[in-house]
Coordinates of C-alpha atoms in Angstrom, one line a residue:
M1 CA 31.6 -91.7 36.5
S2 CA 34.5 -90.9 34.2
D3 CA 35.1 -87.6 32.5
F4 CA 34.6 -87.3 28.7
N5 CA 36.4 -85.1 26.4
D6 CA 35.1 -83.9 23.0
N7 CA 36.5 -86.9 21.1
N8 CA 35.1 -89.5 23.6
L9 CA 31.7 -87.8 23.4
N10 CA 31.6 -87.9 19.6
E11 CA 32.6 -91.6 19.7
K12 CA 29.9 -92.3 22.2
K13 CA 27.3 -90.6 20.0
N14 CA 28.4 -92.7 17.0
E15 CA 28.2 -95.9 19.0
I16 CA 24.7 -95.1 20.2
H17 CA 23.5 -94.3 16.7
S18 CA 25.0 -97.5 15.4
Q19 CA 23.3 -99.7 18.0
D20 CA 20.0 -97.9 17.4
N21 CA 20.1 -98.6 13.7
Q22 CA 21.0 -102.3 14.3
E23 CA 18.5 -103.2 17.0
H24 CA 15.4 -101.1 16.2
T25 CA 15.1 -101.0 12.5
S26 CA 12.0 -103.2 12.7
S27 CA 10.3 -101.4 15.5
A28 CA 10.8 -97.7 14.6
P29 CA 8.5 -95.4 16.6
P30 CA 5.8 -93.5 14.8
N31 CA 6.8 -90.1 13.4
P32 CA 7.3 -87.4 15.9
P33 CA 4.8 -84.6 16.0
Q34 CA 7.1 -82.4 14.0
S35 CA 10.5 -82.7 12.3
D36 CA 13.6 -81.9 14.4
P37 CA 17.0 -81.0 13.0
Y38 CA 18.6 -82.2 16.2
K39 CA 17.8 -85.9 16.6
T40 CA 19.5 -88.3 18.9
T41 CA 18.6 -92.0 19.3
G42 CA 20.0 -94.2 22.1
G43 CA 19.4 -96.8 24.8
N44 CA 20.0 -100.6 24.9
T45 CA 16.4 -101.4 25.7
G46 CA 14.8 -100.4 22.5
T47 CA 13.7 -97.0 23.9
D48 CA 14.0 -94.2 21.3
W49 CA 14.1 -90.6 22.3
Q50 CA 14.3 -87.4 20.3
F51 CA 15.3 -83.8 21.1
S52 CA 13.6 -81.0 19.3
Q53 CA 14.8 -77.5 19.0
Q54 CA 11.3 -76.2 18.3
N55 CA 10.1 -74.8 21.6
S56 CA 10.6 -78.1 23.6
Y57 CA 12.4 -81.5 24.0
N58 CA 10.4 -84.3 22.3
Q59 CA 10.7 -87.9 23.7
Y60 CA 9.1 -91.1 22.6
N61 CA 8.4 -94.1 24.9
P62 CA 6.8 -97.3 23.6
K63 CA 4.6 -97.5 26.6
T64 CA 3.6 -93.8 27.0
G65 CA 4.1 -92.5 23.5
W66 CA 5.6 -89.0 22.8
N67 CA 6.2 -86.8 25.7
N68 CA 7.1 -83.1 25.5
G69 CA 9.0 -80.8 27.9
R70 CA 12.4 -80.5 29.4
T71 CA 11.5 -81.9 32.7
D72 CA 9.9 -85.0 31.2
Y73 CA 12.8 -85.5 28.9
S74 CA 15.4 -85.7 31.6
A75 CA 13.3 -87.9 34.0
N76 CA 12.3 -90.3 31.3
Y77 CA 15.6 -90.5 29.7
K78 CA 17.3 -91.3 33.0
A79 CA 14.6 -93.8 34.0
N80 CA 14.9 -95.7 30.7
Y81 CA 18.6 -96.0 31.0
T82 CA 18.6 -96.9 34.7
N83 CA 15.6 -99.2 34.9
N84 CA 16.1 -101.1 31.7
A85 CA 19.8 -101.4 31.8
G86 CA 20.1 -102.1 35.5
D87 CA 23.7 -101.2 35.7
T88 CA 25.8 -98.3 36.5
Q89 CA 27.0 -98.1 33.0
G90 CA 23.5 -97.3 31.8
Q91 CA 23.2 -94.6 34.4
Q92 CA 26.5 -93.2 33.3
K93 CA 25.5 -93.2 29.7
A94 CA 22.3 -91.5 30.5
D95 CA 24.1 -88.8 32.6
E96 CA 26.7 -88.3 29.9
E97 CA 24.2 -88.1 27.1
Y98 CA 22.0 -85.8 29.1
K99 CA 24.8 -83.5 29.8
W100 CA 25.7 -83.3 26.2
N101 CA 22.2 -82.6 25.0
F102 CA 21.6 -80.0 27.8
A103 CA 24.6 -78.0 26.8
E104 CA 23.3 -77.9 23.3
Y105 CA 19.9 -76.7 24.6
D106 CA 21.6 -74.0 26.6
N107 CA 23.4 -72.8 23.4
T108 CA 20.0 -72.7 21.6
A109 CA 18.4 -70.9 24.5
D110 CA 21.3 -68.3 24.4
N111 CA 20.6 -67.8 20.7
K112 CA 16.9 -67.2 21.5
K113 CA 17.9 -64.6 24.1
H114 CA 20.2 -62.9 21.6
G115 CA 17.3 -62.8 19.2
K116 CA 15.1 -61.2 21.8
K117 CA 17.7 -58.6 22.5
K118 CA 17.9 -57.8 18.8
R119 CA 14.2 -57.5 18.6
K120 CA 14.2 -55.3 21.7
G121 CA 16.8 -53.0 20.1
L122 CA 14.7 -52.7 17.0
V123 CA 11.7 -51.7 19.0
V124 CA 13.7 -49.0 20.8
F125 CA 15.1 -47.6 17.6
T126 CA 11.7 -47.5 16.0
A127 CA 10.3 -45.7 19.1
I128 CA 13.1 -43.0 18.9
V129 CA 12.4 -42.4 15.1
C130 CA 8.7 -42.1 15.7
S131 CA 9.3 -39.6 18.6
M132 CA 11.6 -37.5 16.4
F133 CA 9.0 -37.5 13.6
A134 CA 6.2 -36.5 16.0
I135 CA 8.4 -33.6 17.4
A136 CA 9.0 -32.4 13.8
L137 CA 5.3 -32.4 13.0
I138 CA 4.5 -30.5 16.2
G139 CA 7.3 -27.9 15.3
M140 CA 5.9 -27.4 11.8
A141 CA 2.4 -27.0 13.1
G142 CA 3.6 -24.4 15.6
Y143 CA 5.5 -22.5 13.0
G144 CA 2.4 -22.4 10.8
V145 CA 0.3 -21.0 13.6
W146 CA 2.9 -18.4 14.3
N147 CA 2.9 -17.3 10.6
I148 CA -0.9 -17.0 10.6
V149 CA -0.7 -14.9 13.8
Q150 CA 1.9 -12.6 12.2
G151 CA -0.1 -12.3 9.0
N152 CA 2.2 -14.2 6.8
V153 CA -0.7 -16.2 5.2
F154 CA 0.1 -18.0 2.0
D155 CA -2.1 -17.6 -1.0
K156 CA -3.3 -20.3 -3.4
S157 CA -0.3 -19.9 -5.7
G158 CA 1.9 -21.0 -2.8
S159 CA 3.7 -17.7 -2.6
S160 CA 3.4 -15.2 0.2
Q161 CA 1.1 -12.2 -0.3
N162 CA 3.6 -9.8 1.0
A163 CA 7.0 -11.2 0.1
S164 CA 8.7 -12.1 -3.2
V165 CA 11.6 -14.3 -4.0
P166 CA 14.9 -12.3 -4.0
E167 CA 16.3 -11.5 -7.4
V168 CA 19.1 -13.7 -8.8
G169 CA 22.4 -12.3 -7.6
S170 CA 20.8 -10.4 -4.8
P171 CA 23.1 -10.1 -1.7
G172 CA 20.3 -11.2 0.6
L173 CA 18.0 -8.2 0.3
N174 CA 14.3 -9.2 0.2
I175 CA 12.0 -7.1 -1.9
N176 CA 8.4 -7.1 -0.5
D177 CA 5.4 -7.0 -2.8
V178 CA 2.9 -4.3 -2.3
P179 CA -0.1 -5.6 -0.2
K180 CA -3.1 -6.2 -2.3
P181 CA -5.1 -2.9 -2.3
S182 CA -8.5 -2.8 -0.9
E183 CA -11.1 -1.7 -3.4
T184 CA -13.6 -1.0 -0.6
I185 CA -14.7 2.5 0.2
A186 CA -14.8 3.8 3.8
P187 CA -18.2 3.8 5.5
D188 CA -18.5 7.6 5.1
G189 CA -17.7 7.3 1.3
S190 CA -14.2 8.8 1.6
L191 CA -11.4 7.5 -0.7
T192 CA -7.7 6.9 -0.3
T193 CA -5.2 9.2 -2.0
K194 CA -4.6 6.5 -4.6
Q195 CA -8.3 6.1 -5.3
I196 CA -8.7 9.9 -5.5
A197 CA -5.8 10.2 -8.0
A198 CA -7.1 7.3 -10.1
K199 CA -10.5 9.0 -10.2
V200 CA -9.5 12.6 -10.9
Q201 CA -6.3 12.5 -12.9
P202 CA -8.1 11.6 -16.2
S203 CA -10.1 14.8 -15.7
V204 CA -7.1 17.1 -15.4
V205 CA -5.5 18.3 -18.7
G206 CA -2.5 20.3 -19.8
V207 CA -3.0 23.7 -21.5
V208 CA -0.3 25.0 -23.8
V209 CA -0.6 28.7 -25.0
Y210 CA 0.9 30.2 -28.1
A211 CA 1.2 33.9 -28.9
A212 CA 2.2 35.9 -31.9
A213 CA 5.9 36.3 -32.1
D214 CA 7.3 39.8 -31.6
A215 CA 10.4 41.3 -33.1
N216 CA 12.6 39.6 -30.6
N217 CA 11.0 36.2 -31.0
Q218 CA 10.4 35.5 -34.6
F219 CA 10.9 32.3 -36.7
F220 CA 11.6 32.0 -40.3
G221 CA 12.2 35.6 -41.0
G222 CA 9.4 37.5 -39.4
S223 CA 6.1 35.9 -38.5
G224 CA 4.4 33.1 -36.7
A225 CA 3.7 32.1 -33.1
I226 CA 5.7 30.9 -30.1
Q227 CA 4.8 29.0 -27.0
T228 CA 4.4 31.4 -24.1
N229 CA 2.8 29.6 -21.3
E230 CA 1.8 26.2 -19.9
G231 CA -0.8 25.4 -17.3
S232 CA -3.5 23.0 -16.2
G233 CA -7.3 22.7 -16.8
I234 CA -10.2 20.7 -15.5
I235 CA -12.7 18.9 -17.8
M236 CA -16.1 20.2 -16.9
S237 CA -18.2 18.3 -19.3
A238 CA -17.9 15.2 -21.5
D239 CA -18.4 17.4 -24.6
G240 CA -15.2 19.3 -24.2
Y241 CA -15.7 22.4 -21.9
I242 CA -12.6 22.9 -19.8
I243 CA -12.1 25.3 -16.8
T244 CA -8.7 27.0 -16.3
N245 CA -7.2 30.3 -15.1
A246 CA -7.5 33.5 -17.0
H247 CA -3.8 34.3 -16.6
V248 CA -2.9 30.9 -18.2
V249 CA -4.6 31.9 -21.5
E250 CA -3.8 35.6 -21.4
G251 CA -2.6 37.0 -24.7
A252 CA -3.2 33.6 -26.5
S253 CA -3.4 33.5 -30.2
G254 CA -3.6 29.7 -30.1
I255 CA -4.3 27.1 -27.4
K256 CA -3.5 23.4 -27.3
V257 CA -5.0 20.9 -24.8
V258 CA -3.2 17.6 -23.9
L259 CA -5.4 15.0 -22.3
Y260 CA -4.3 12.6 -19.6
N261 CA -3.9 9.8 -22.2
G262 CA -1.7 12.0 -24.4
E263 CA -4.2 13.0 -27.0
E264 CA -3.9 16.5 -28.2
Y265 CA -6.7 18.9 -29.3
E266 CA -6.8 22.5 -30.5
A267 CA -8.9 24.6 -28.2
K268 CA -10.8 27.9 -28.5
L269 CA -11.4 30.5 -25.9
V270 CA -15.0 30.7 -24.7
G271 CA -14.5 33.5 -22.2
R272 CA -12.3 34.8 -19.4
D273 CA -12.7 36.9 -16.3
D274 CA -9.5 38.6 -15.1
N275 CA -11.1 39.8 -11.9
T276 CA -11.6 36.3 -10.7
D277 CA -8.8 34.7 -12.7
L278 CA -11.2 32.3 -14.4
A279 CA -11.5 31.2 -18.0
V280 CA -13.3 28.6 -20.0
I281 CA -12.0 26.9 -23.2
K282 CA -13.5 24.3 -25.5
I283 CA -12.2 21.4 -27.5
A284 CA -14.0 19.3 -30.2
A285 CA -14.2 16.0 -28.4
N286 CA -16.8 13.7 -26.8
N287 CA -17.0 11.1 -24.1
L288 CA -14.4 12.8 -22.1
T289 CA -14.0 12.0 -18.3
A290 CA -15.6 14.9 -16.6
A291 CA -14.7 15.8 -13.1
E292 CA -17.2 15.6 -10.2
F293 CA -17.6 18.9 -8.4
G294 CA -18.4 19.3 -4.7
D295 CA -19.8 22.1 -2.5
S296 CA -16.8 24.2 -1.3
K297 CA -19.1 25.9 1.3
Q298 CA -19.1 22.6 3.3
L299 CA -15.3 22.6 3.7
Q300 CA -13.8 22.6 7.2
V301 CA -10.3 23.5 8.4
G302 CA -8.2 20.4 8.8
E303 CA -9.7 18.4 6.0
D304 CA -7.4 16.5 3.8
V305 CA -7.1 17.7 0.2
I306 CA -4.9 16.9 -2.8
A307 CA -3.9 19.1 -5.7
I308 CA -3.5 17.7 -9.2
G309 CA -1.9 19.6 -12.0
N310 CA 1.2 20.1 -14.1
P311 CA 3.8 22.0 -12.1
G312 CA 6.5 23.3 -14.4
G313 CA 4.4 22.3 -17.5
L314 CA 3.8 19.0 -19.2
E315 CA 7.1 17.6 -18.1
F316 CA 5.6 16.9 -14.8
A317 CA 2.0 16.3 -16.0
S318 CA -0.7 15.0 -13.6
S319 CA 1.4 15.5 -10.5
V320 CA -0.3 14.9 -7.2
T321 CA 0.5 16.8 -3.9
K322 CA -1.3 16.4 -0.6
G323 CA -2.2 18.8 2.2
I324 CA -5.0 20.1 4.3
I325 CA -7.4 22.9 4.4
S326 CA -5.5 25.6 6.2
G327 CA -8.2 28.2 6.1
V328 CA -11.5 29.1 4.4
N329 CA -13.0 32.4 3.2
R330 CA -9.6 34.1 2.9
P331 CA -10.2 37.5 1.2
I332 CA -7.5 37.5 -1.5
K333 CA -7.2 40.3 -4.1
S334 CA -7.2 38.6 -7.5
S335 CA -6.6 41.7 -9.6
D336 CA -5.2 45.2 -9.4
A337 CA -8.8 46.4 -10.1
G338 CA -9.5 45.7 -6.5
Y339 CA -11.6 42.6 -7.0
T340 CA -11.2 40.2 -4.1
M341 CA -12.4 36.6 -3.7
N342 CA -12.9 34.5 -0.6
C343 CA -10.3 31.8 -1.4
I344 CA -9.4 28.4 0.1
Q345 CA -6.0 28.3 1.8
T346 CA -4.0 25.1 1.6
D347 CA -0.5 23.8 2.3
A348 CA -0.7 21.4 -0.7
A349 CA 2.0 22.5 -3.1
I350 CA 0.7 24.9 -5.9
N351 CA 3.4 25.9 -8.3
P352 CA 3.5 27.6 -11.7
G353 CA 1.9 25.1 -14.0
N354 CA -0.5 24.0 -11.4
S355 CA -2.7 27.0 -12.2
G356 CA -6.1 25.8 -13.5
G357 CA -5.6 22.4 -11.8
A358 CA -7.9 20.8 -9.3
L359 CA -8.1 20.9 -5.5
V360 CA -9.9 17.8 -4.5
N361 CA -11.5 16.6 -1.3
T362 CA -11.4 13.1 0.2
F363 CA -14.5 12.1 -1.8
G364 CA -12.8 12.7 -5.1
Q365 CA -14.8 15.9 -5.7
V366 CA -13.2 19.1 -7.1
I367 CA -13.9 21.8 -4.6
G368 CA -11.3 24.4 -5.8
I369 CA -9.4 25.7 -8.9
N370 CA -5.8 26.2 -8.0
S371 CA -4.2 29.5 -9.0
S372 CA -0.5 30.3 -8.6
K373 CA -1.3 33.9 -9.4
I374 CA -3.0 34.5 -6.1
A375 CA -0.6 32.2 -4.2
A376 CA 1.7 33.7 -1.7
T377 CA 5.0 33.2 -3.6
Q378 CA 7.1 34.6 -0.8
Y379 CA 6.1 31.8 1.6
E380 CA 6.4 28.1 1.7
G381 CA 3.3 25.9 1.9
L382 CA 0.9 28.8 1.5
G383 CA -1.3 28.4 -1.6
F384 CA -4.8 29.4 -2.6
A385 CA -7.6 28.0 -4.7
I386 CA -10.8 29.6 -6.1
P387 CA -13.8 28.0 -4.4
I388 CA -16.1 26.2 -6.8
S389 CA -19.1 27.6 -5.2
E390 CA -17.9 31.2 -5.9
A391 CA -16.6 30.2 -9.4
K392 CA -19.8 28.6 -10.6
P393 CA -21.8 31.8 -11.5
I394 CA -18.7 33.2 -13.2
I395 CA -18.2 30.0 -15.2
D396 CA -21.9 29.7 -16.1
D397 CA -21.9 33.3 -17.3
L398 CA -18.7 32.8 -19.4
I399 CA -20.2 29.8 -21.1
A400 CA -23.5 31.5 -21.8
N401 CA -22.3 35.0 -22.7
G402 CA -18.5 34.8 -23.2
R403 CA -18.1 37.3 -20.4
V404 CA -19.4 38.1 -17.0
T405 CA -22.7 40.1 -17.1
G406 CA -24.5 42.1 -14.5
R407 CA -21.2 43.4 -12.9
V408 CA -20.1 47.0 -12.8
K409 CA -16.9 48.8 -12.0
L410 CA -15.6 52.3 -11.3
G411 CA -12.9 52.1 -14.0
I412 CA -9.8 52.3 -11.6
T413 CA -7.0 50.2 -10.3
G414 CA -5.5 50.6 -6.8
R415 CA -5.2 49.2 -3.3
E416 CA -6.8 49.3 0.1
I417 CA -5.7 51.6 2.8
D418 CA -6.5 50.0 6.1
E419 CA -6.5 51.6 9.6
T420 CA -2.9 50.8 10.5
L421 CA -1.5 52.1 7.2
A422 CA -3.8 55.2 7.4
R423 CA -2.6 56.0 11.0
Y424 CA 1.1 55.6 10.2
N425 CA 0.7 58.0 7.2
N426 CA -1.9 60.4 8.7
V427 CA -4.4 59.8 5.9
P428 CA -8.0 58.5 5.9
T429 CA -8.9 54.8 5.2
G430 CA -10.3 53.9 1.8
F431 CA -9.2 52.9 -1.7
M432 CA -6.2 54.5 -3.2
V433 CA -6.2 55.0 -7.0
F434 CA -3.3 53.8 -9.0
N435 CA -4.7 54.4 -12.5
T436 CA -7.9 55.3 -14.2
E437 CA -9.3 53.6 -17.3
P438 CA -9.0 55.7 -20.4
G439 CA -12.3 57.1 -21.6
S440 CA -14.0 56.3 -18.3
D441 CA -16.3 58.8 -16.6
I442 CA -14.1 58.8 -13.4
E443 CA -11.2 59.9 -15.6
K444 CA -13.2 62.7 -17.1
K445 CA -14.3 63.9 -13.7
G446 CA -10.6 64.5 -12.7
V447 CA -9.8 61.7 -10.4
V448 CA -6.1 60.9 -10.6
A449 CA -3.5 58.5 -9.3
G450 CA -2.8 59.1 -5.6
D451 CA -6.4 60.1 -4.7
I452 CA -8.0 58.1 -2.0
I453 CA -11.8 57.3 -2.3
T454 CA -13.0 57.4 1.3
K455 CA -16.8 57.1 0.7
I456 CA -19.3 56.0 -1.8
D457 CA -22.8 57.5 -1.6
G458 CA -21.9 58.6 1.9
K459 CA -20.9 55.1 3.1
D460 CA -17.3 54.6 4.5
L461 CA -15.0 52.4 2.6
T462 CA -12.8 50.3 4.9
S463 CA -11.9 47.4 2.6
L464 CA -12.1 46.3 -0.9
G465 CA -14.9 44.0 0.0
D466 CA -17.0 46.9 1.0
L467 CA -16.6 48.5 -2.4
R468 CA -17.5 45.2 -4.2
D469 CA -20.4 44.4 -2.0
Y470 CA -21.9 47.9 -2.5
L471 CA -21.6 47.8 -6.3
K472 CA -23.0 44.3 -6.8
D473 CA -26.6 45.6 -7.1
F474 CA -25.9 48.3 -9.6
K475 CA -26.1 48.1 -13.4
S476 CA -23.9 49.7 -16.1
G477 CA -24.7 53.4 -16.4
D478 CA -25.9 53.8 -12.9
K479 CA -24.4 56.8 -11.0
V480 CA -22.7 57.0 -7.7
T481 CA -21.2 59.8 -5.6
L482 CA -17.6 59.4 -4.5
T483 CA -15.9 61.3 -1.7
V484 CA -12.2 61.8 -2.6
F485 CA -9.2 62.7 -0.4
R486 CA -6.2 64.3 -2.2
R487 CA -2.7 65.1 -0.9
T488 CA -0.5 67.3 -3.1
S489 CA 3.1 68.1 -2.4
G490 CA 3.5 71.7 -1.2
K491 CA -0.3 72.2 -0.8
R492 CA -2.9 71.5 1.8
D493 CA -4.8 68.3 1.9
S494 CA -8.2 68.5 0.2
T495 CA -11.4 66.5 0.1
F496 CA -14.1 66.7 -2.7
E497 CA -17.0 64.8 -4.2
V498 CA -17.6 63.6 -7.8
V499 CA -20.6 61.9 -9.4
I500 CA -19.7 59.3 -11.9
S501 CA -21.4 56.7 -14.2
L502 CA -20.5 53.1 -13.6
L503 CA -19.0 50.9 -16.4
A504 CA -19.9 47.3 -17.3
D505 CA -17.3 44.9 -15.9
T506 CA -16.6 42.4 -18.7
G507 CA -13.8 40.8 -16.7
E508 CA -11.0 42.2 -18.8
D509 CA -8.2 43.2 -16.5
I510 CA -6.5 46.4 -18.0
A511 CA -4.3 46.8 -15.0
A512 CA -1.3 45.4 -16.7
Q513 CA -1.5 47.9 -19.4
Q514 CA -2.5 50.8 -17.2
I515 CA -0.1 50.6 -14.3
V516 CA 2.5 53.3 -15.0
P517 CA 6.0 53.1 -13.6
Q518 CA 6.6 55.4 -10.6
Q519 CA 8.6 58.0 -12.6
K520 CA 5.6 58.5 -15.0
Q521 CA 2.9 58.8 -12.4
S522 CA 0.7 61.9 -12.3
N523 CA 2.2 64.9 -10.6
N524 CA -0.5 64.5 -8.0
A525 CA 1.2 61.2 -6.9
N526 CA 3.2 62.3 -3.9
N527 CA 5.8 60.5 -1.8
F528 CA 3.1 58.8 0.2
F529 CA 1.7 57.2 -3.0
S530 CA 5.2 56.1 -4.0
F531 CA 5.6 54.5 -0.6
L532 CA 2.4 52.6 -0.9
Q533 CA 3.1 51.4 -4.3

């Protein structure tokens, strides 16, 4: 068997094709089962064969027909060339032709393997992409669950409920939205501070007082009025009755009321009671937002309260301060006439201008009327309010009669001498007289400044409350017997009794006009009196 190079191989192929075309044009085999781009025809015995790239080698034999498969191809091919030719040359041709076609098959098979490798790479790439996508989905789902757990739930608008987009130009500072407020009320009916303020603020007004101008405060050459005071008030009824403090409207020749919405009304004084520092004014208006009032007797120490008013005047109108009930039933002297009231003590800020404003419990009910006059101005966080339960009979009387009725007085001003003060100064306990009311029976009976009333109708006086409680059942014109202690410089101490007629207490506090400076006191006022004053 001789070796073939590429040129010899091509020449041999051409020779085989030429013989095939000459000798077998009349006896061409039937069409193969399918077309084949690689077709080779050979053999000197009239045997035609065909190689197909499509999945197998196709061979035709006149005796057996078409035969598929690589093994059949090689066997039949060699058999045809060996048996029919009967010579070594035929065998050699067969071997040579077989080798040429087998190499081409191997090249085709390699191409198939390369195709399979390409498909395998595509599958691997697809699997990697799908895995990464699945990991991303799992991560996003985990992040969403974490946000829900942390409370960062997104609303329907697609924005967070508690975060906003930073403003343009912001250096990375995120401004959070206020959480949506809950409109629900606590099971016990209590309100939040915001809800209390929203409920009560429309019921708190500003009170502006004008007084006749004096010689030092005159406009336009001599007459007119000037603004003298500002305070607060509480709308008691929808038809315009307003509660305030007596000292707010003291000396008023004109009163203006400014509502929460800014509307202004002229007001008239209905009545005032200086002893309790309460007053009622009226404006010509309807459909006002009246406050809800609660029972101050039910207060307990430690309860939350808020104060609403106008500290400093209308400039800071409707201010809200918060505190607690620091004490209840605190006996506070509300006037120099010796009248005391059991007040509410609170650490909510009560400043000038807050007078007449509301002290409110956690249910949005007004339970006290703030008063800066009876506040402890020397201390921080120590304020007082007049309890509504004690103020009610006074207010009702002022509306009905313009003054307090059924209340009597001795016609004096002064202060209490307690046991400690009495012991230090070697005097009895009782009520020391500062001044007497002009024209009163007690003045006529010779009681003067510096005297100490130790008993009334034989009962010891140990506090101002004792005096008030004893007189509450008397009427104007009734008579009482007073035991009086007097100390005069250069003389022996003396004690005597006087019988006096009681006066009607209309609530007008004359102490401001009657308290005389120390150098003008009666000669009976000794050094002890000066010390006490």
